[in-house]
Amino acid sequence: METSCRICSGPVKGSVDLGVQPRGNAFPKPGELAGEFFYPLIVGMCDSCAMVQLMADIPQEVRYHDQYPYRASNSTVHSAHFAGVAHRLLRTELTGRDRFIVEIGCNDGVMLASIAEAGVRHLGVEPSQEVAELARSRGIEVLPRFFDEETAADIRAGHGPADVIFGANVIAHISHLDSVLKGAVTLLGPDGVFVFEEPYLGAVVEQTAFDLFYDEHSFVFSVSSIRAAARLFGLDLVDAEPLAIHGGSMRYTLAKRGARRPTPAVAELLAAERARGLDRHATLEELNRRAERVRDDLTSLLRSLRADGKRVAGYGAPAKITTVTNYCGIGADLIPYVCDSTPSKQNRVVAGSHIPVVPPSVFRQDRPDYAVLFAWNHAEEIMEKESDFTGRWIVYIPQVRVL
Ligand code: TMP
């Protein structure tokens, strides 16, 4: 299978095949399973710019609907992280008079709340209605639109140029990334920066985190692919900073061409990526083989536990659970329920695999023998919270293990 790159139109060859998948965050109600949307989840890399991307094109209106269930404030670690991001931007980029920051996909306002509290001019761009309302209730100004060139021009006309455009776990979701980059050029002031943090290809490869591929992640970025994309649209990559969040992310800072000198980290990370083969198809092909191994090991472990009469539950229902359960063919016969603290996911089922999502109180009462940790990027927080759990944890990243 071959398509053309969404960024530079170069040839993209499919390397990771995760089968037919529904939308990661669909979480349908048990009575609404007819007509679920499925698509082939194949991931490829562009020969020219090394951008890793989904081969299928899923309309964004299908993904970010009014009831989009993801809440960025879903963990205390994440909330603290984004408050930290806000305070750092306030100290570094938003110090002058009448500064202005735009956040693309502000979700429930987890980052902008601290900016609003500091009285700094801001605008959250958020098309999903329920989360936008949560942000508004925290005193944040929200524009209910998708961010693209046109939105950027309208914001500039209405509010003036931005000193900072920020995005977290959203820029890699936007299949029209070209239009976002053109929009950034339009909206930024001469010394403005476009800062975004997204799951990092290097971490996905290192940890065999194939479940980070789902419909919302149109791309998985690397320093080299972002540098190439930025260049194409008149921007420079001026900084890159590895982050621990979401199992391993990277924060990228782009500025208008020639406006800022790149930090030494950019060249260092580029060299490290070349040494690790993050710009080569073979690396993705190897990831595909390792994902197959995880699939085989996890399904055979769950089947043998079932044969032994053990009770197994799932813990955490991130979008990742949709990829892993559909890829492995794991349904409610192997994992009867998964608990998750997000009310908007509870009493619904995982798309495709139809595993029921219940509140954590059910897990605590039920006391299963084993719990598969699907929210593996929150392992520390969850294991601490569930220190009374007497069963054993099953993890499958980077390989299947019983703890
Ligand atoms: P994320 O990996 O995309 O942030 O999603 C994590 C999911 O795990 C989210 O649905 C909330 C859930 N979760 C719990 O159920 N309990 C917890 O203690 C934490 C931290 C997350």
PDB file of N, CA, C and O and ligand atoms in Angstrom, residues 25 27 70-72 74-78 214 246 315-320 339-342 345 360 364 374-378 381-382 385-386, ligand 1:
ATOM      1  N   ASN A  25     -11.603   6.810  20.516  1.00  0.00           N
ATOM      2  CA  ASN A  25     -12.364   7.418  21.606  1.00  0.00           C
ATOM      3  C   ASN A  25     -13.863   7.372  21.366  1.00  0.00           C
ATOM      4  O   ASN A  25     -14.600   8.195  21.894  1.00  0.00           O
ATOM      5  N   PHE A  27     -16.181   5.005  22.259  1.00  0.00           N
ATOM      6  CA  PHE A  27     -16.898   4.571  23.453  1.00  0.00           C
ATOM      7  C   PHE A  27     -18.420   4.624  23.268  1.00  0.00           C
ATOM      8  O   PHE A  27     -19.101   5.433  23.891  1.00  0.00           O
ATOM      9  N   TYR A  70     -12.546  12.696  25.920  1.00  0.00           N
ATOM     10  CA  TYR A  70     -11.245  12.833  26.588  1.00  0.00           C
ATOM     11  C   TYR A  70     -11.180  14.105  27.428  1.00  0.00           C
ATOM     12  O   TYR A  70     -11.566  15.189  26.965  1.00  0.00           O
ATOM     13  N   ARG A  71     -10.727  13.960  28.655  1.00  0.00           N
ATOM     14  CA  ARG A  71     -10.555  15.115  29.551  1.00  0.00           C
ATOM     15  C   ARG A  71      -9.075  15.235  29.882  1.00  0.00           C
ATOM     16  O   ARG A  71      -8.517  14.334  30.529  1.00  0.00           O
ATOM     17  N   ALA A  72      -8.463  16.346  29.473  1.00  0.00           N
ATOM     18  CA  ALA A  72      -7.020  16.497  29.684  1.00  0.00           C
ATOM     19  C   ALA A  72      -6.659  16.558  31.167  1.00  0.00           C
ATOM     20  O   ALA A  72      -5.532  16.284  31.553  1.00  0.00           O
ATOM     21  N   ASN A  74      -7.502  14.534  33.342  1.00  0.00           N
ATOM     22  CA  ASN A  74      -7.875  13.219  33.890  1.00  0.00           C
ATOM     23  C   ASN A  74      -6.878  12.658  34.900  1.00  0.00           C
ATOM     24  O   ASN A  74      -7.128  11.640  35.504  1.00  0.00           O
ATOM     25  N   SER A  75      -5.751  13.289  35.068  1.00  0.00           N
ATOM     26  CA  SER A  75      -4.794  12.771  36.045  1.00  0.00           C
ATOM     27  C   SER A  75      -4.149  13.944  36.770  1.00  0.00           C
ATOM     28  O   SER A  75      -3.967  15.022  36.196  1.00  0.00           O
ATOM     29  N   THR A  76      -3.818  13.720  38.037  1.00  0.00           N
ATOM     30  CA  THR A  76      -3.218  14.811  38.806  1.00  0.00           C
ATOM     31  C   THR A  76      -1.826  15.129  38.252  1.00  0.00           C
ATOM     32  O   THR A  76      -1.412  16.282  38.242  1.00  0.00           O
ATOM     33  N   VAL A  77      -1.135  14.091  37.747  1.00  0.00           N
ATOM     34  CA  VAL A  77       0.196  14.323  37.174  1.00  0.00           C
ATOM     35  C   VAL A  77       0.070  15.233  35.944  1.00  0.00           C
ATOM     36  O   VAL A  77       0.831  16.191  35.770  1.00  0.00           O
ATOM     37  N   HIS A  78      -0.928  14.944  35.083  1.00  0.00           N
ATOM     38  CA  HIS A  78      -1.113  15.776  33.888  1.00  0.00           C
ATOM     39  C   HIS A  78      -1.507  17.203  34.264  1.00  0.00           C
ATOM     40  O   HIS A  78      -1.031  18.171  33.668  1.00  0.00           O
ATOM     41  N   TYR A 214      -3.773   5.327  16.703  1.00  0.00           N
ATOM     42  CA  TYR A 214      -5.230   5.217  16.543  1.00  0.00           C
ATOM     43  C   TYR A 214      -5.684   6.394  15.699  1.00  0.00           C
ATOM     44  O   TYR A 214      -4.873   7.253  15.327  1.00  0.00           O
ATOM     45  N   HIS A 246       2.834  11.033  28.791  1.00  0.00           N
ATOM     46  CA  HIS A 246       2.238  10.141  27.781  1.00  0.00           C
ATOM     47  C   HIS A 246       3.225   9.078  27.310  1.00  0.00           C
ATOM     48  O   HIS A 246       3.273   8.736  26.129  1.00  0.00           O
ATOM     49  N   TYR A 315      -7.693  -2.131  33.537  1.00  0.00           N
ATOM     50  CA  TYR A 315      -7.626  -0.883  34.313  1.00  0.00           C
ATOM     51  C   TYR A 315      -7.256   0.271  33.390  1.00  0.00           C
ATOM     52  O   TYR A 315      -6.195   0.275  32.773  1.00  0.00           O
ATOM     53  N   GLY A 316      -8.179   1.248  33.309  1.00  0.00           N
ATOM     54  CA  GLY A 316      -7.972   2.420  32.455  1.00  0.00           C
ATOM     55  C   GLY A 316      -8.487   2.154  31.051  1.00  0.00           C
ATOM     56  O   GLY A 316      -8.214   1.105  30.470  1.00  0.00           O
ATOM     57  N   ALA A 317      -9.274   3.099  30.539  1.00  0.00           N
ATOM     58  CA  ALA A 317      -9.792   2.964  29.178  1.00  0.00           C
ATOM     59  C   ALA A 317      -9.366   4.167  28.337  1.00  0.00           C
ATOM     60  O   ALA A 317     -10.179   4.971  27.901  1.00  0.00           O
ATOM     61  N   PRO A 318      -8.047   4.313  28.124  1.00  0.00           N
ATOM     62  CA  PRO A 318      -7.599   5.354  27.198  1.00  0.00           C
ATOM     63  C   PRO A 318      -7.931   4.904  25.779  1.00  0.00           C
ATOM     64  O   PRO A 318      -8.285   3.733  25.565  1.00  0.00           O
ATOM     65  N   ALA A 319      -7.793   5.793  24.813  1.00  0.00           N
ATOM     66  CA  ALA A 319      -8.047   5.416  23.418  1.00  0.00           C
ATOM     67  C   ALA A 319      -7.172   4.223  23.021  1.00  0.00           C
ATOM     68  O   ALA A 319      -7.544   3.412  22.170  1.00  0.00           O
ATOM     69  N   LYS A 320      -6.014   4.104  23.666  1.00  0.00           N
ATOM     70  CA  LYS A 320      -5.088   3.006  23.374  1.00  0.00           C
ATOM     71  C   LYS A 320      -5.736   1.633  23.522  1.00  0.00           C
ATOM     72  O   LYS A 320      -5.382   0.690  22.825  1.00  0.00           O
ATOM     73  N   CYS A 339     -12.152  -0.715  34.192  1.00  0.00           N
ATOM     74  CA  CYS A 339     -12.616   0.437  34.972  1.00  0.00           C
ATOM     75  C   CYS A 339     -11.863   1.693  34.545  1.00  0.00           C
ATOM     76  O   CYS A 339     -10.707   1.622  34.110  1.00  0.00           O
ATOM     77  N   ASP A 340     -12.564   2.810  34.613  1.00  0.00           N
ATOM     78  CA  ASP A 340     -11.962   4.095  34.243  1.00  0.00           C
ATOM     79  C   ASP A 340     -12.643   5.179  35.056  1.00  0.00           C
ATOM     80  O   ASP A 340     -13.858   5.150  35.287  1.00  0.00           O
ATOM     81  N   SER A 341     -11.853   6.172  35.477  1.00  0.00           N
ATOM     82  CA  SER A 341     -12.380   7.221  36.358  1.00  0.00           C
ATOM     83  C   SER A 341     -13.139   8.315  35.604  1.00  0.00           C
ATOM     84  O   SER A 341     -13.708   9.196  36.221  1.00  0.00           O
ATOM     85  N   THR A 342     -13.137   8.281  34.266  1.00  0.00           N
ATOM     86  CA  THR A 342     -13.792   9.343  33.482  1.00  0.00           C
ATOM     87  C   THR A 342     -15.293   9.064  33.377  1.00  0.00           C
ATOM     88  O   THR A 342     -15.704   8.109  32.709  1.00  0.00           O
ATOM     89  N   LYS A 345     -16.965   8.101  30.047  1.00  0.00           N
ATOM     90  CA  LYS A 345     -16.675   6.807  29.404  1.00  0.00           C
ATOM     91  C   LYS A 345     -17.439   5.669  30.090  1.00  0.00           C
ATOM     92  O   LYS A 345     -17.593   4.593  29.511  1.00  0.00           O
ATOM     93  N   PRO A 360     -14.187   2.892  38.815  1.00  0.00           N
ATOM     94  CA  PRO A 360     -13.180   2.158  39.601  1.00  0.00           C
ATOM     95  C   PRO A 360     -13.759   1.477  40.843  1.00  0.00           C
ATOM     96  O   PRO A 360     -13.208   0.479  41.311  1.00  0.00           O
ATOM     97  N   ARG A 364     -12.754  -2.179  42.674  1.00  0.00           N
ATOM     98  CA  ARG A 364     -12.344  -2.332  44.085  1.00  0.00           C
ATOM     99  C   ARG A 364     -13.216  -3.351  44.812  1.00  0.00           C
ATOM    100  O   ARG A 364     -12.729  -4.115  45.638  1.00  0.00           O
ATOM    101  N   PHE A 374      -4.159  -0.879  31.000  1.00  0.00           N
ATOM    102  CA  PHE A 374      -4.221  -0.246  29.676  1.00  0.00           C
ATOM    103  C   PHE A 374      -3.731   1.202  29.723  1.00  0.00           C
ATOM    104  O   PHE A 374      -3.203   1.711  28.745  1.00  0.00           O
ATOM    105  N   ALA A 375      -3.939   1.867  30.892  1.00  0.00           N
ATOM    106  CA  ALA A 375      -3.453   3.256  31.030  1.00  0.00           C
ATOM    107  C   ALA A 375      -2.009   3.193  31.520  1.00  0.00           C
ATOM    108  O   ALA A 375      -1.667   3.731  32.573  1.00  0.00           O
ATOM    109  N   TRP A 376      -1.151   2.518  30.752  1.00  0.00           N
ATOM    110  CA  TRP A 376       0.206   2.218  31.236  1.00  0.00           C
ATOM    111  C   TRP A 376       1.054   3.461  31.438  1.00  0.00           C
ATOM    112  O   TRP A 376       2.001   3.445  32.206  1.00  0.00           O
ATOM    113  N   ASN A 377       0.688   4.549  30.753  1.00  0.00           N
ATOM    114  CA  ASN A 377       1.446   5.793  30.935  1.00  0.00           C
ATOM    115  C   ASN A 377       1.133   6.456  32.276  1.00  0.00           C
ATOM    116  O   ASN A 377       1.777   7.430  32.644  1.00  0.00           O
ATOM    117  N   HIS A 378       0.127   5.943  32.997  1.00  0.00           N
ATOM    118  CA  HIS A 378      -0.195   6.470  34.331  1.00  0.00           C
ATOM    119  C   HIS A 378       0.111   5.413  35.399  1.00  0.00           C
ATOM    120  O   HIS A 378      -0.484   5.429  36.478  1.00  0.00           O
ATOM    121  N   GLU A 381       0.872   6.455  39.147  1.00  0.00           N
ATOM    122  CA  GLU A 381      -0.275   7.068  39.842  1.00  0.00           C
ATOM    123  C   GLU A 381      -1.339   6.013  40.152  1.00  0.00           C
ATOM    124  O   GLU A 381      -1.907   5.975  41.244  1.00  0.00           O
ATOM    125  N   ILE A 382      -1.597   5.126  39.194  1.00  0.00           N
ATOM    126  CA  ILE A 382      -2.660   4.125  39.375  1.00  0.00           C
ATOM    127  C   ILE A 382      -2.247   3.084  40.414  1.00  0.00           C
ATOM    128  O   ILE A 382      -3.028   2.744  41.319  1.00  0.00           O
ATOM    129  N   LYS A 385      -2.570   4.531  43.789  1.00  0.00           N
ATOM    130  CA  LYS A 385      -3.982   4.686  44.154  1.00  0.00           C
ATOM    131  C   LYS A 385      -4.599   3.340  44.519  1.00  0.00           C
ATOM    132  O   LYS A 385      -5.447   3.253  45.388  1.00  0.00           O
ATOM    133  N   GLU A 386      -4.186   2.290  43.830  1.00  0.00           N
ATOM    134  CA  GLU A 386      -4.758   0.956  44.032  1.00  0.00           C
ATOM    135  C   GLU A 386      -3.814   0.075  44.861  1.00  0.00           C
ATOM    136  O   GLU A 386      -3.712  -1.129  44.620  1.00  0.00           O
TER     137      GLU A 386
HETATM  138  P1  TMP B   1      -4.584   8.880  28.627  1.00  0.00           P
HETATM  139  O1  TMP B   1      -3.528   7.829  28.703  1.00  0.00           O
HETATM  140  O2  TMP B   1      -4.993   9.161  27.224  1.00  0.00           O
HETATM  141  O3  TMP B   1      -4.240  10.085  29.446  1.00  0.00           O
HETATM  142  O4  TMP B   1      -5.883   8.251  29.300  1.00  0.00           O
HETATM  143  C1  TMP B   1      -5.831   7.678  30.573  1.00  0.00           C
HETATM  144  C2  TMP B   1      -7.158   7.052  30.947  1.00  0.00           C
HETATM  145  O5  TMP B   1      -7.005   6.387  32.194  1.00  0.00           O
HETATM  146  C3  TMP B   1      -8.281   8.048  31.100  1.00  0.00           C
HETATM  147  O6  TMP B   1      -9.455   7.535  30.509  1.00  0.00           O
HETATM  148  C4  TMP B   1      -8.451   8.171  32.609  1.00  0.00           C
HETATM  149  C5  TMP B   1      -7.992   6.835  33.112  1.00  0.00           C
HETATM  150  N1  TMP B   1      -7.416   6.870  34.448  1.00  0.00           N
HETATM  151  C6  TMP B   1      -8.055   6.175  35.474  1.00  0.00           C
HETATM  152  O7  TMP B   1      -9.081   5.535  35.238  1.00  0.00           O
HETATM  153  N2  TMP B   1      -7.520   6.231  36.727  1.00  0.00           N
HETATM  154  C7  TMP B   1      -6.386   6.939  37.007  1.00  0.00           C
HETATM  155  O8  TMP B   1      -5.942   6.953  38.155  1.00  0.00           O
HETATM  156  C8  TMP B   1      -5.725   7.648  35.934  1.00  0.00           C
HETATM  157  C9  TMP B   1      -4.482   8.421  36.198  1.00  0.00           C
HETATM  158  C10 TMP B   1      -6.276   7.580  34.680  1.00  0.00           C
END
